[in-house]
CSV table of C-alpha atoms and ligand atoms in Angstrom, one decimal:
chain,number,residue,atom,x,y,z
A,1,MET,CA,0.0,0.0,0.0
A,2,LEU,CA,1.0,3.6,-0.6
A,3,ASN,CA,0.0,5.7,2.5
A,4,ILE,CA,0.9,9.4,2.3
A,5,VAL,CA,0.5,12.0,5.0
A,6,LEU,CA,0.1,15.3,3.2
A,7,PHE,CA,1.1,17.8,5.7
A,8,GLY,CA,1.3,21.6,6.0
A,9,PRO,CA,-0.3,24.6,7.7
A,10,PRO,CA,-3.8,25.8,6.9
A,11,GLY,CA,-3.9,27.2,3.4
A,12,ALA,CA,-0.8,25.3,2.2
A,13,GLY,CA,-2.8,23.6,-0.5
A,14,LYS,CA,-3.3,20.1,1.0
A,15,GLY,CA,-6.9,19.7,-0.3
A,16,THR,CA,-6.1,20.9,-3.8
A,17,GLN,CA,-3.0,18.7,-4.1
A,18,SER,CA,-4.8,15.7,-2.5
A,19,GLU,CA,-7.2,15.7,-5.5
A,20,ARG,CA,-4.3,15.4,-7.9
A,21,LEU,CA,-2.6,12.6,-5.9
A,22,ILE,CA,-5.7,10.4,-5.4
A,23,GLU,CA,-6.2,10.5,-9.2
A,24,LYS,CA,-2.6,9.6,-10.1
A,25,TYR,CA,-1.9,7.0,-7.4
A,26,ASN,CA,-5.4,5.6,-7.0
A,27,LEU,CA,-5.6,6.5,-3.3
A,28,VAL,CA,-8.5,7.0,-0.9
A,29,HIS,CA,-8.7,10.6,0.5
A,30,LEU,CA,-9.2,10.9,4.2
A,31,SER,CA,-9.6,14.5,5.3
A,32,THR,CA,-10.5,14.9,8.9
A,33,GLY,CA,-11.6,18.5,8.3
A,34,ASP,CA,-14.0,17.3,5.5
A,35,ILE,CA,-15.4,14.6,7.8
A,36,PHE,CA,-16.0,17.1,10.6
A,37,ARG,CA,-17.7,19.5,8.2
A,38,ALA,CA,-19.9,16.7,6.9
A,39,ASN,CA,-20.9,15.9,10.5
A,40,ILE,CA,-21.7,19.6,11.1
A,41,LYS,CA,-23.9,19.6,8.1
A,42,MET,CA,-25.7,16.5,9.3
A,43,GLU,CA,-26.0,18.1,12.8
A,44,SER,CA,-24.7,14.9,14.4
A,45,GLU,CA,-23.4,14.9,18.0
A,46,LEU,CA,-19.9,14.7,16.6
A,47,GLY,CA,-20.6,17.7,14.4
A,48,VAL,CA,-21.9,19.8,17.2
A,49,LEU,CA,-18.8,19.0,19.3
A,50,ALA,CA,-16.3,19.6,16.5
A,51,LYS,CA,-17.9,22.9,15.5
A,52,SER,CA,-17.3,24.3,19.0
A,53,TYR,CA,-13.6,23.9,18.4
A,54,MET,CA,-13.4,24.6,14.7
A,55,ASP,CA,-15.2,27.9,15.1
A,56,GLN,CA,-12.4,29.1,17.3
A,57,GLY,CA,-9.6,27.7,15.1
A,58,LEU,CA,-8.7,25.2,17.8
A,59,LEU,CA,-8.0,21.5,17.4
A,60,VAL,CA,-10.8,19.0,18.1
A,61,PRO,CA,-9.6,16.8,21.1
A,62,ASP,CA,-7.3,13.9,20.2
A,63,SER,CA,-9.6,11.3,21.7
A,64,VAL,CA,-12.5,12.3,19.5
A,65,THR,CA,-10.4,12.8,16.3
A,66,ILE,CA,-8.5,9.5,16.7
A,67,GLU,CA,-11.7,7.5,17.3
A,68,MET,CA,-13.3,9.0,14.2
A,69,LEU,CA,-10.3,8.2,12.0
A,70,ARG,CA,-10.1,4.7,13.3
A,71,SER,CA,-13.7,4.1,12.4
A,72,GLU,CA,-13.3,5.6,8.9
A,73,LEU,CA,-10.3,3.4,8.3
A,74,THR,CA,-12.1,0.3,9.4
A,75,LYS,CA,-14.8,1.0,6.9
A,76,LYS,CA,-12.4,1.0,4.0
A,77,GLN,CA,-10.7,-2.3,3.3
A,78,GLU,CA,-9.2,-3.6,0.1
A,79,VAL,CA,-7.8,-0.2,-1.1
A,80,SER,CA,-4.4,0.5,-2.6
A,81,GLY,CA,-3.6,3.2,-0.2
A,82,PHE,CA,-4.6,6.4,1.7
A,83,ILE,CA,-3.8,10.0,1.6
A,84,PHE,CA,-4.2,11.6,5.0
A,85,ASP,CA,-5.0,15.3,4.7
A,86,GLY,CA,-5.2,17.3,7.9
A,87,PHE,CA,-4.3,14.2,10.0
A,88,PRO,CA,-2.2,13.6,12.1
A,89,ARG,CA,-2.1,17.1,13.7
A,90,THR,CA,-0.5,16.1,17.0
A,91,ASN,CA,2.2,13.5,18.0
A,92,ALA,CA,-0.5,11.5,19.8
A,93,GLN,CA,-2.5,11.3,16.6
A,94,ALA,CA,0.7,10.2,14.7
A,95,ALA,CA,1.4,7.5,17.2
A,96,ALA,CA,-2.3,6.3,17.1
A,97,LEU,CA,-2.2,6.3,13.3
A,98,ASP,CA,0.9,4.0,13.3
A,99,GLU,CA,-0.9,1.7,15.7
A,100,VAL,CA,-4.1,1.5,13.6
A,101,LEU,CA,-2.2,1.0,10.3
A,102,LEU,CA,-0.3,-1.8,12.0
A,103,THR,CA,-3.5,-3.7,12.7
A,104,PHE,CA,-4.1,-3.5,8.9
A,105,LYS,CA,-0.5,-4.8,8.4
A,106,THR,CA,0.6,-1.6,6.7
A,107,SER,CA,2.3,1.7,7.6
A,108,ILE,CA,2.9,5.3,6.5
A,109,THR,CA,5.1,5.4,3.4
A,110,MET,CA,6.0,9.1,3.6
A,111,MET,CA,5.1,12.5,4.9
A,112,ALA,CA,5.1,15.2,2.2
A,113,ALA,CA,5.1,18.6,4.0
A,114,LEU,CA,4.1,21.7,1.9
A,115,GLU,CA,6.1,24.6,3.1
A,116,VAL,CA,4.4,28.1,2.7
A,117,GLU,CA,5.3,31.3,4.6
A,118,GLU,CA,2.7,32.8,7.0
A,119,GLU,CA,1.8,36.0,5.0
A,120,GLU,CA,1.0,33.9,1.9
A,121,LEU,CA,-1.1,31.5,4.0
A,122,LYS,CA,-3.2,34.4,5.3
A,123,ARG,CA,-3.6,35.8,1.8
A,124,ARG,CA,-4.7,32.4,0.4
A,125,LEU,CA,-7.2,31.7,3.3
A,126,LEU,CA,-8.9,35.1,3.0
A,127,ASN,CA,-9.1,34.6,-0.7
A,128,ARG,CA,-10.5,31.1,-0.3
A,129,ALA,CA,-13.2,32.4,2.1
A,130,THR,CA,-14.9,34.1,-0.8
A,131,THR,CA,-15.7,30.6,-2.3
A,132,SER,CA,-15.3,28.1,0.5
A,133,GLY,CA,-18.2,29.4,2.7
A,134,ARG,CA,-16.0,28.4,5.7
A,135,ALA,CA,-16.4,30.7,8.7
A,136,ASP,CA,-12.9,29.8,9.8
A,137,ASP,CA,-11.4,31.1,6.5
A,138,GLY,CA,-12.9,34.6,6.6
A,139,ASP,CA,-11.9,35.9,10.0
A,140,ILE,CA,-8.3,37.0,10.4
A,141,SER,CA,-8.2,36.4,14.1
A,142,ILE,CA,-9.4,32.8,13.6
A,143,ILE,CA,-6.8,32.3,10.8
A,144,GLU,CA,-4.1,33.6,13.1
A,145,ASN,CA,-5.2,31.2,15.8
A,146,ARG,CA,-5.1,28.3,13.4
A,147,ILE,CA,-1.6,29.2,12.3
A,148,SER,CA,-0.4,29.5,15.9
A,149,VAL,CA,-2.0,26.2,16.8
A,150,TYR,CA,-0.3,24.7,13.8
A,151,ASN,CA,3.1,26.1,14.9
A,152,LYS,CA,2.7,25.0,18.5
A,153,GLU,CA,0.9,21.6,18.3
A,154,THR,CA,1.2,20.4,14.7
A,155,ALA,CA,4.6,21.4,13.3
A,156,PRO,CA,6.4,19.0,15.9
A,157,VAL,CA,4.8,16.1,14.1
A,158,LYS,CA,7.4,16.6,11.4
A,159,THR,CA,10.0,15.3,13.8
A,160,PHE,CA,7.9,12.2,14.4
A,161,TYR,CA,8.3,11.3,10.7
A,162,GLN,CA,11.9,12.6,10.4
A,163,ASN,CA,12.8,10.1,13.1
A,164,GLN,CA,11.3,7.3,10.9
A,165,ASN,CA,13.2,8.7,7.8
A,166,LYS,CA,9.8,9.4,6.1
A,167,PHE,CA,9.8,13.2,6.0
A,168,ILE,CA,10.0,15.1,2.7
A,169,SER,CA,9.8,18.9,2.5
A,170,ILE,CA,8.1,20.3,-0.6
A,171,ASN,CA,8.2,24.0,-1.6
A,172,GLY,CA,4.5,25.0,-1.5
A,173,LEU,CA,4.9,28.2,-3.4
A,174,GLY,CA,4.2,28.5,-7.1
A,175,THR,CA,1.4,27.4,-9.4
A,176,ILE,CA,-0.8,24.5,-8.5
A,177,ASP,CA,0.8,22.5,-11.4
A,178,GLU,CA,4.3,23.3,-10.3
A,179,ILE,CA,3.6,22.1,-6.8
A,180,THR,CA,1.9,18.9,-8.1
A,181,THR,CA,5.0,18.2,-10.2
A,182,ARG,CA,7.2,18.5,-7.1
A,183,LEU,CA,4.9,16.1,-5.2
A,184,PHE,CA,4.8,13.5,-8.0
A,185,SER,CA,8.6,13.6,-8.3
A,186,ALA,CA,9.1,13.2,-4.5
A,187,ILE,CA,6.6,10.3,-4.4
A,188,ASP,CA,8.1,8.6,-7.5
A,189,THR,CA,11.6,8.9,-6.0
A,190,LYS,CA,10.4,7.3,-2.8
A,191,LEU,CA,8.7,4.5,-4.6
A,192,ALA,CA,11.7,3.8,-7.0
B,1,LIG,P1,-9.0,21.6,7.8
B,1,LIG,O1,-10.1,21.3,6.9
B,1,LIG,O2,-7.9,20.5,7.8
B,1,LIG,O3,-8.4,23.0,7.7
B,1,LIG,O4,-9.5,21.5,9.3
B,1,LIG,C1,-10.5,22.5,9.8
B,1,LIG,C2,-10.6,22.4,11.3
B,1,LIG,O5,-11.1,21.0,11.7
B,1,LIG,C3,-9.3,22.5,12.1
B,1,LIG,O6,-9.0,23.9,12.3
B,1,LIG,C4,-9.6,21.8,13.4
B,1,LIG,O7,-10.5,22.6,14.2
B,1,LIG,C5,-10.4,20.6,12.9
B,1,LIG,N1,-9.6,19.5,12.6
B,1,LIG,C6,-9.3,18.9,11.3
B,1,LIG,N2,-8.5,17.9,11.4
B,1,LIG,C7,-8.1,17.8,12.7
B,1,LIG,C8,-7.3,16.9,13.5
B,1,LIG,N3,-6.5,16.0,12.8
B,1,LIG,N4,-7.2,17.1,14.8
B,1,LIG,C9,-7.9,18.1,15.4
B,1,LIG,N5,-8.7,18.9,14.8
B,1,LIG,C10,-8.8,18.8,13.5
């Protein structure tokens, strides 16, 4: 199996690039943000809980997020691989992911981290707000909170994968096509 963690701060382009990767490598896309938003739309108990954190730009607690991901993974057997988008966001989530994948006799192949500077992230998110309809994209104080949570709680997850020799840094600036080309080349090198 090919299991990729597509990593990066909010606005780095994870969702956009995931679409390209699932097509080329025939992967199943698992975006925790998308799953939370679907639950908010359905007004499920999980959705109500997740919304209270997402509206502030905070992380949904690990216990809730990990259980949700475990149940999504269990539903999807017989696939050629996964792309994890927006997960793991803490070291505890990364450790839990390793453990769950082990029960499926597989593991993470690589983490590809899209690197984009802060001012560009803010520009992209405010621009995305005009079409995404996401309340957390349109408010600069929520955006700043999300970036600061990323720097404090999520960025350390890079070290988790560096220690396993699975970390690859990708320049996240440029056109969508340029960034896709860099990702394809990093993945193909890893697979070679
Ligand atoms: P995203 O769509 O990845 O930008 O995620 C939107 C929001 O959903 C985040 O700001 C968090 O509040 C929540 N979220 C998504 N994924 C996770 C995760 N792995 N752990 C905790 N919270 C998450």
